[in-house]
Short mmCIF file of C-alpha atoms and ligand atoms in Angstrom, two decimals:
data_model
loop_
_atom_site.label_atom_id
_atom_site.label_comp_id
_atom_site.label_asym_id
_atom_site.label_seq_id
_atom_site.Cartn_x
_atom_site.Cartn_y
_atom_site.Cartn_z
CA MET A 1 -42.79 28.41 -82.59
CA THR A 2 -45.67 30.57 -84.23
CA HIS A 3 -48.65 28.69 -85.55
CA PRO A 4 -48.53 25.11 -85.41
CA ALA A 5 -47.08 23.94 -88.77
CA PRO A 6 -49.85 24.93 -91.32
CA THR A 7 -50.33 23.44 -94.88
CA ASN A 8 -50.10 26.49 -97.22
CA LEU A 9 -52.16 26.35 -100.27
CA LYS A 10 -51.60 28.66 -103.51
CA MET A 11 -54.96 29.99 -104.48
CA ARG A 12 -56.09 32.26 -107.25
CA VAL A 13 -59.19 34.47 -106.92
CA VAL A 14 -61.84 33.33 -109.21
CA GLU A 15 -64.50 36.17 -108.30
CA ALA A 16 -64.47 39.21 -105.96
CA ARG A 17 -67.87 41.08 -105.69
CA SER A 18 -69.20 43.66 -103.16
CA LEU A 19 -72.36 42.16 -101.44
CA ASN A 20 -73.14 45.53 -99.71
CA PRO A 21 -70.95 48.92 -99.05
CA LEU A 22 -69.15 47.17 -96.21
CA ILE A 23 -68.79 43.33 -97.25
CA ARG A 24 -67.01 41.86 -100.11
CA MET A 25 -67.27 38.04 -101.06
CA LEU A 26 -64.26 36.28 -102.66
CA ARG A 27 -64.41 32.89 -104.16
CA LEU A 28 -60.99 31.22 -104.24
CA ALA A 29 -59.72 28.15 -106.03
CA ALA A 30 -56.16 26.33 -106.12
CA GLU A 31 -53.98 27.86 -108.40
CA ASP A 32 -53.39 24.57 -110.16
CA GLY A 33 -57.12 23.75 -110.21
CA SER A 34 -56.78 20.96 -107.92
CA GLN A 35 -59.58 19.60 -105.51
CA LEU A 36 -59.19 21.46 -102.17
CA PRO A 37 -59.17 19.94 -98.71
CA GLY A 38 -62.57 19.35 -97.19
CA PHE A 39 -63.93 21.48 -94.29
CA THR A 40 -66.66 21.41 -91.79
CA ALA A 41 -69.02 24.12 -90.54
CA GLY A 42 -67.49 26.57 -88.39
CA ALA A 43 -63.94 26.07 -90.06
CA HIS A 44 -61.86 29.29 -91.23
CA ILE A 45 -58.54 29.68 -93.52
CA ARG A 46 -56.07 32.02 -92.71
CA VAL A 47 -55.21 34.16 -95.93
CA GLN A 48 -51.93 36.20 -96.10
CA VAL A 49 -52.46 39.85 -96.53
CA ARG A 50 -50.30 42.81 -96.99
CA LEU A 51 -50.73 45.49 -94.56
CA GLN A 52 -50.61 49.25 -95.27
CA ASP A 53 -47.01 49.65 -93.96
CA GLY A 54 -46.15 46.89 -96.62
CA ALA A 55 -45.54 44.01 -94.05
CA GLN A 56 -47.10 40.65 -94.63
CA ASP A 57 -49.53 39.09 -91.93
CA TRP A 58 -52.41 36.66 -91.84
CA ARG A 59 -55.94 37.02 -91.28
CA HIS A 60 -58.70 34.67 -90.31
CA TYR A 61 -61.68 34.21 -92.38
CA SER A 62 -64.76 31.68 -91.92
CA LEU A 63 -65.51 29.32 -94.56
CA ILE A 64 -69.07 29.84 -95.93
CA ASN A 65 -71.19 27.11 -97.22
CA PRO A 66 -75.00 27.81 -97.80
CA LEU A 67 -75.78 24.29 -99.19
CA ALA A 68 -77.86 22.02 -97.30
CA ARG A 69 -76.10 18.97 -98.66
CA ALA A 70 -74.24 16.36 -96.59
CA ASP A 71 -71.27 16.32 -98.99
CA ALA A 72 -71.16 19.96 -99.82
CA THR A 73 -67.88 20.65 -97.98
CA ASP A 74 -66.37 17.10 -98.31
CA ALA A 75 -64.08 17.95 -101.60
CA PRO A 76 -64.89 21.59 -102.60
CA SER A 77 -63.38 22.91 -105.77
CA GLU A 78 -63.56 26.58 -104.37
CA TYR A 79 -63.43 28.34 -100.82
CA VAL A 80 -65.91 31.14 -100.39
CA ILE A 81 -65.22 33.72 -97.75
CA ALA A 82 -66.62 37.42 -97.00
CA VAL A 83 -64.71 40.29 -95.61
CA ARG A 84 -66.13 43.42 -93.65
CA ARG A 85 -63.87 46.36 -94.07
CA GLU A 86 -62.63 47.91 -91.27
CA ASP A 87 -61.06 51.22 -91.98
CA SER A 88 -59.36 51.63 -88.47
CA GLY A 89 -57.36 48.37 -88.83
CA ARG A 90 -53.91 47.81 -90.07
CA GLY A 91 -54.80 47.41 -93.60
CA GLY A 92 -55.74 43.47 -93.67
CA SER A 93 -59.32 44.04 -94.73
CA ARG A 94 -58.32 46.88 -96.95
CA PHE A 95 -56.01 44.66 -98.72
CA MET A 96 -58.96 42.15 -99.15
CA HIS A 97 -61.40 44.78 -100.48
CA GLU A 98 -58.85 46.69 -102.70
CA GLY A 99 -55.71 44.91 -103.27
CA LEU A 100 -57.18 41.56 -104.68
CA GLN A 101 -59.32 41.11 -108.08
CA ALA A 102 -60.17 38.29 -109.98
CA GLY A 103 -57.37 36.24 -111.35
CA ASP A 104 -54.80 37.39 -108.62
CA SER A 105 -52.97 34.89 -106.69
CA LEU A 106 -52.47 34.49 -102.82
CA LEU A 107 -51.68 32.28 -100.11
CA ILE A 108 -53.85 30.62 -97.59
CA GLU A 109 -53.31 27.97 -94.75
CA ALA A 110 -55.62 24.89 -94.93
CA PRO A 111 -58.69 25.00 -93.15
CA LYS A 112 -58.93 24.58 -89.54
CA ASN A 113 -62.04 24.46 -86.97
CA ASP A 114 -61.95 25.99 -83.45
CA PHE A 115 -65.60 26.49 -83.71
CA PRO A 116 -67.59 23.04 -84.50
CA VAL A 117 -71.09 23.01 -84.25
CA HIS A 118 -72.39 19.54 -82.43
CA ALA A 119 -73.88 16.65 -84.23
CA GLY A 120 -76.33 15.56 -81.72
CA GLY A 121 -80.42 16.17 -81.45
CA ALA A 122 -80.15 19.20 -79.18
CA ARG A 123 -81.31 22.47 -81.13
CA ALA A 124 -78.52 24.63 -82.34
CA VAL A 125 -79.13 28.18 -81.67
CA LEU A 126 -76.96 30.40 -83.90
CA VAL A 127 -76.65 33.88 -82.74
CA ALA A 128 -74.85 36.02 -85.67
CA GLY A 129 -73.95 39.74 -85.54
CA GLY A 130 -73.05 41.44 -88.63
CA ILE A 131 -70.15 39.75 -90.53
CA GLY A 132 -70.09 37.29 -87.78
CA VAL A 133 -72.94 35.34 -89.73
CA THR A 134 -70.22 33.68 -91.97
CA PRO A 135 -69.34 30.52 -89.87
CA LEU A 136 -73.04 30.29 -88.91
CA VAL A 137 -74.35 30.15 -92.48
CA SER A 138 -72.14 26.81 -92.80
CA MET A 139 -73.57 25.79 -89.51
CA ALA A 140 -77.01 26.27 -90.37
CA ALA A 141 -76.39 24.37 -93.65
CA SER A 142 -74.75 21.60 -91.84
CA ARG A 143 -77.67 21.24 -89.57
CA LYS A 144 -80.39 21.47 -92.14
CA ALA A 145 -78.42 18.85 -94.18
CA ALA A 146 -78.43 16.48 -91.07
CA GLY A 147 -82.16 17.14 -90.51
CA ALA A 148 -81.13 18.53 -87.19
CA PRO A 149 -83.04 21.32 -85.29
CA VAL A 150 -81.51 24.86 -85.62
CA ARG A 151 -82.53 28.55 -85.41
CA MET A 152 -80.71 31.55 -86.30
CA HIS A 153 -81.00 35.16 -84.87
CA TYR A 154 -79.18 37.41 -86.98
CA ALA A 155 -78.70 40.87 -85.98
CA GLY A 156 -77.26 43.99 -87.86
CA ARG A 157 -77.49 47.81 -88.26
CA SER A 158 -79.73 47.54 -91.39
CA ARG A 159 -80.78 45.01 -93.71
CA GLU A 160 -78.58 46.66 -96.52
CA LEU A 161 -75.65 45.89 -94.49
CA MET A 162 -76.56 42.23 -93.50
CA ALA A 163 -75.01 39.76 -96.07
CA PHE A 164 -76.29 36.26 -97.08
CA LEU A 165 -79.99 37.20 -96.16
CA PRO A 166 -81.49 35.66 -99.41
CA GLU A 167 -79.57 32.44 -98.78
CA LEU A 168 -80.33 32.21 -95.22
CA GLN A 169 -83.91 32.75 -95.91
CA ALA A 170 -84.06 29.82 -98.34
CA LEU A 171 -82.30 27.66 -95.93
CA LEU A 172 -84.02 28.31 -92.47
CA GLY A 173 -87.53 29.87 -93.44
CA ASP A 174 -89.11 30.55 -90.30
CA ASP A 175 -86.11 29.38 -88.46
CA LEU A 176 -84.25 32.79 -89.18
CA LEU A 177 -85.32 35.38 -87.09
CA LEU A 178 -83.87 38.96 -88.26
CA HIS A 179 -83.19 41.79 -86.00
CA THR A 180 -82.00 45.21 -87.36
CA ASP A 181 -81.20 48.18 -84.98
CA GLU A 182 -82.64 50.37 -87.53
CA GLU A 183 -86.01 48.86 -87.57
CA ALA A 184 -86.21 48.03 -83.78
CA GLY A 185 -84.44 51.30 -82.67
CA ALA A 186 -82.45 49.24 -80.35
CA PRO A 187 -79.91 46.47 -80.24
CA LEU A 188 -80.84 42.98 -80.01
CA ASP A 189 -82.68 41.92 -76.71
CA ILE A 190 -80.27 38.93 -75.69
CA GLY A 191 -82.22 38.25 -72.29
CA LYS A 192 -85.36 37.84 -74.27
CA LEU A 193 -83.56 35.61 -76.85
CA LEU A 194 -82.40 33.35 -74.03
CA ASP A 195 -85.67 33.47 -72.23
CA GLY A 196 -87.16 31.74 -75.75
CA CYS A 197 -84.34 28.92 -75.64
CA GLY A 198 -84.96 25.47 -74.16
CA ALA A 199 -83.28 23.80 -71.43
CA ASP A 200 -81.19 21.70 -74.07
CA ASP A 201 -80.49 24.22 -76.54
CA LEU A 202 -76.94 25.03 -77.42
CA LEU A 203 -75.76 28.29 -78.40
CA TYR A 204 -73.30 29.25 -80.98
CA VAL A 205 -72.43 33.18 -80.96
CA CYS A 206 -70.29 34.91 -83.61
CA GLY A 207 -70.30 38.50 -83.94
CA PRO A 208 -68.52 41.77 -82.27
CA LYS A 209 -67.30 41.97 -78.84
CA VAL A 210 -70.06 44.13 -77.52
CA MET A 211 -72.44 41.47 -78.40
CA LEU A 212 -70.31 38.44 -77.19
CA ASP A 213 -69.80 40.08 -73.88
CA ALA A 214 -73.66 40.78 -73.43
CA VAL A 215 -74.34 37.01 -74.38
CA LEU A 216 -71.63 35.84 -72.02
CA ALA A 217 -72.84 37.78 -69.16
CA ALA A 218 -76.58 36.92 -69.87
CA THR A 219 -75.93 33.29 -69.86
CA GLN A 220 -73.78 33.31 -66.74
CA ALA A 221 -76.67 35.33 -65.07
CA ARG A 222 -79.36 32.64 -66.02
CA GLY A 223 -76.87 29.68 -64.67
CA TRP A 224 -76.37 28.43 -68.29
CA THR A 225 -73.43 25.84 -68.07
CA HIS A 226 -69.95 26.63 -70.05
CA ASP A 227 -70.44 23.72 -72.49
CA ARG A 228 -73.92 25.03 -73.74
CA VAL A 229 -72.12 28.24 -75.15
CA HIS A 230 -69.83 28.46 -77.95
CA PHE A 231 -68.47 31.58 -79.44
CA GLU A 232 -66.08 33.10 -81.93
CA LEU A 233 -65.17 36.68 -81.69
CA PHE A 234 -65.30 38.55 -84.99
CA THR A 235 -62.74 41.25 -84.79
CA GLU A 236 -59.19 41.90 -84.76
CA PRO A 237 -57.89 43.43 -81.46
CA VAL A 238 -59.18 46.92 -81.26
CA VAL A 239 -57.55 50.09 -79.92
CA GLU A 240 -59.79 51.29 -77.01
CA GLU A 241 -60.12 54.73 -75.79
CA GLY A 242 -57.35 55.46 -73.23
CA ASP A 243 -55.19 52.79 -74.70
CA HIS A 244 -51.30 54.09 -74.29
CA ALA A 245 -47.96 52.98 -74.86
CA PHE A 246 -46.05 51.02 -72.23
CA GLU A 247 -42.50 49.85 -71.40
CA LEU A 248 -42.18 45.91 -72.03
CA VAL A 249 -39.47 44.19 -70.33
CA LEU A 250 -38.42 40.61 -70.93
CA ALA A 251 -36.83 39.56 -67.57
CA GLN A 252 -35.17 36.41 -69.10
CA SER A 253 -33.33 38.27 -72.03
CA GLY A 254 -33.38 41.66 -70.48
CA GLN A 255 -34.59 43.34 -73.43
CA THR A 256 -36.74 46.34 -73.17
CA TYR A 257 -39.50 47.36 -75.87
CA THR A 258 -42.19 50.15 -76.20
CA VAL A 259 -45.37 48.56 -77.04
CA GLN A 260 -47.20 51.65 -78.75
CA ALA A 261 -50.97 52.44 -78.17
CA GLY A 262 -51.97 50.73 -81.57
CA GLN A 263 -50.11 47.77 -81.02
CA THR A 264 -50.43 44.44 -79.42
CA ILE A 265 -47.67 42.95 -76.99
CA LEU A 266 -47.50 39.84 -79.46
CA ASP A 267 -46.88 42.08 -82.59
CA CYS A 268 -44.39 44.23 -80.66
CA LEU A 269 -42.44 41.00 -80.00
CA ILE A 270 -42.77 39.67 -83.56
CA ASP A 271 -41.94 43.09 -84.99
CA HIS A 272 -38.63 42.92 -82.71
CA GLY A 273 -37.46 39.45 -84.24
CA CYS A 274 -38.88 37.36 -81.11
CA ASP A 275 -40.67 34.20 -81.71
CA PRO A 276 -43.79 34.08 -79.36
CA MET A 277 -46.36 31.17 -79.43
CA TYR A 278 -49.86 32.12 -80.65
CA ASP A 279 -52.62 31.15 -82.84
CA CYS A 280 -55.90 32.89 -82.78
CA LYS A 281 -54.64 36.65 -81.98
CA ARG A 282 -57.94 37.29 -80.37
CA GLY A 283 -57.77 36.12 -76.81
CA GLU A 284 -59.70 32.88 -77.69
CA CYS A 285 -57.34 29.89 -77.98
CA GLY A 286 -55.05 30.41 -74.86
CA VAL A 287 -51.87 29.66 -76.80
CA CYS A 288 -50.14 32.87 -76.06
CA ALA A 289 -50.53 32.76 -72.34
CA THR A 290 -47.43 34.25 -70.88
CA PRO A 291 -46.17 34.65 -67.12
CA VAL A 292 -46.26 38.04 -65.88
CA MET A 293 -43.79 39.24 -62.89
CA GLU A 294 -44.65 42.92 -62.74
CA GLY A 295 -47.36 45.15 -63.77
CA GLU A 296 -50.99 45.65 -63.58
CA ILE A 297 -52.60 43.82 -66.48
CA ASP A 298 -55.42 44.82 -68.48
CA HIS A 299 -57.22 41.48 -69.29
CA ARG A 300 -59.29 41.48 -72.56
CA ASP A 301 -59.33 37.59 -73.06
CA TYR A 302 -61.81 35.06 -72.99
CA VAL A 303 -59.66 32.22 -72.01
CA LEU A 304 -58.48 32.80 -68.33
CA THR A 305 -60.73 32.57 -65.22
CA ALA A 306 -61.92 35.34 -63.02
CA ARG A 307 -59.50 34.05 -60.32
CA GLU A 308 -56.68 33.78 -62.91
CA LYS A 309 -57.15 37.42 -64.10
CA ALA A 310 -57.34 38.61 -60.32
CA GLU A 311 -54.28 36.91 -59.37
CA GLY A 312 -52.43 38.39 -62.33
CA ASN A 313 -49.71 36.10 -62.84
CA VAL A 314 -50.42 35.23 -66.35
CA MET A 315 -51.80 37.04 -69.40
CA GLN A 316 -52.68 36.67 -73.30
CA ILE A 317 -50.25 38.73 -74.71
CA CYS A 318 -52.19 38.77 -78.09
CA ILE A 319 -54.99 41.03 -76.81
CA SER A 320 -54.33 42.13 -73.14
CA ARG A 321 -52.50 44.91 -72.48
CA CYS A 322 -50.84 46.83 -69.28
CA LYS A 323 -52.89 49.47 -67.34
CA GLY A 324 -49.61 51.16 -66.07
CA LYS A 325 -46.19 52.35 -67.72
CA ARG A 326 -44.39 49.28 -67.28
CA LEU A 327 -44.72 45.38 -67.80
CA VAL A 328 -42.41 42.64 -67.00
CA LEU A 329 -42.82 39.33 -68.56
CA ASP A 330 -40.92 36.31 -67.57
CA ILE A 331 -39.69 35.36 -70.97
S1 FES B 401 -53.17 33.83 -79.37
FE1 FES B 401 -54.87 32.94 -78.89
S2 FES B 401 -55.30 33.58 -76.96
FE2 FES B 401 -53.53 34.83 -77.69
#
């Protein structure tokens, strides 16, 4: 099994427009003009992309709604997404930037929400890093539509590269706190941000791995319980310095493959015609957990506990790797 039976929708690009040098916004409508399935704040769609090597793959983009209206996303006629160009990736974002123009057709999966915002009265504190702002725009709008307390901290390198600023300013007013590395001369101070939170505030974080790691470490250090911190990682698995190729042995089938330095174990298995279970491909959902028989695991996920990681009997093959030259999986 790969992804749990999604509903595919045939779409047409209504508009494709650069918001800044890095981010392109796309408006998509059903090819036959029909109404689209509704969605809730934090939902995403998966879009079929063509990679540089010609292979097809899926990429995950949050649905954006800046309208603070209770029914704004119940029966939309369009979906709006925004894509950051990643030149070091396998070509998915380049396809979204260069391979699609208004009028083109594309296939998507119906919206799914793995990152919902709560409906209660506790304040939602939204922490956005760069393109990670996209699900949080919809959350800000939905909280405002409900008359519920919300604050957003939005961090980026410079204002020029931060998408949806006018929409967020109109939506949030003083509840939008901007940080630019360029103006501050330093990254967002997560400790100060958390110190400004109330004891009942719930945190929603979406941004690059470095931001997410900093927030998780700082909330843990302050004793925040897990249920107060919600996150979505806004990156494809990245190649880290020192990543190397290794031998992958499948104990049950006896197959041996080479996982290349720029390839995940999951993609290696798929490329060889295997059918592993997966969903998020970002080490967040837990679906791709795979038992390990031999090899030193380089855990990079946000699912396994510290104890499970230390025991080394299971790994998330969509993102984690092998520190040594050989890894044996019990599949
Ligand atoms: S596919 Fe979600 S953790 Fe690997």
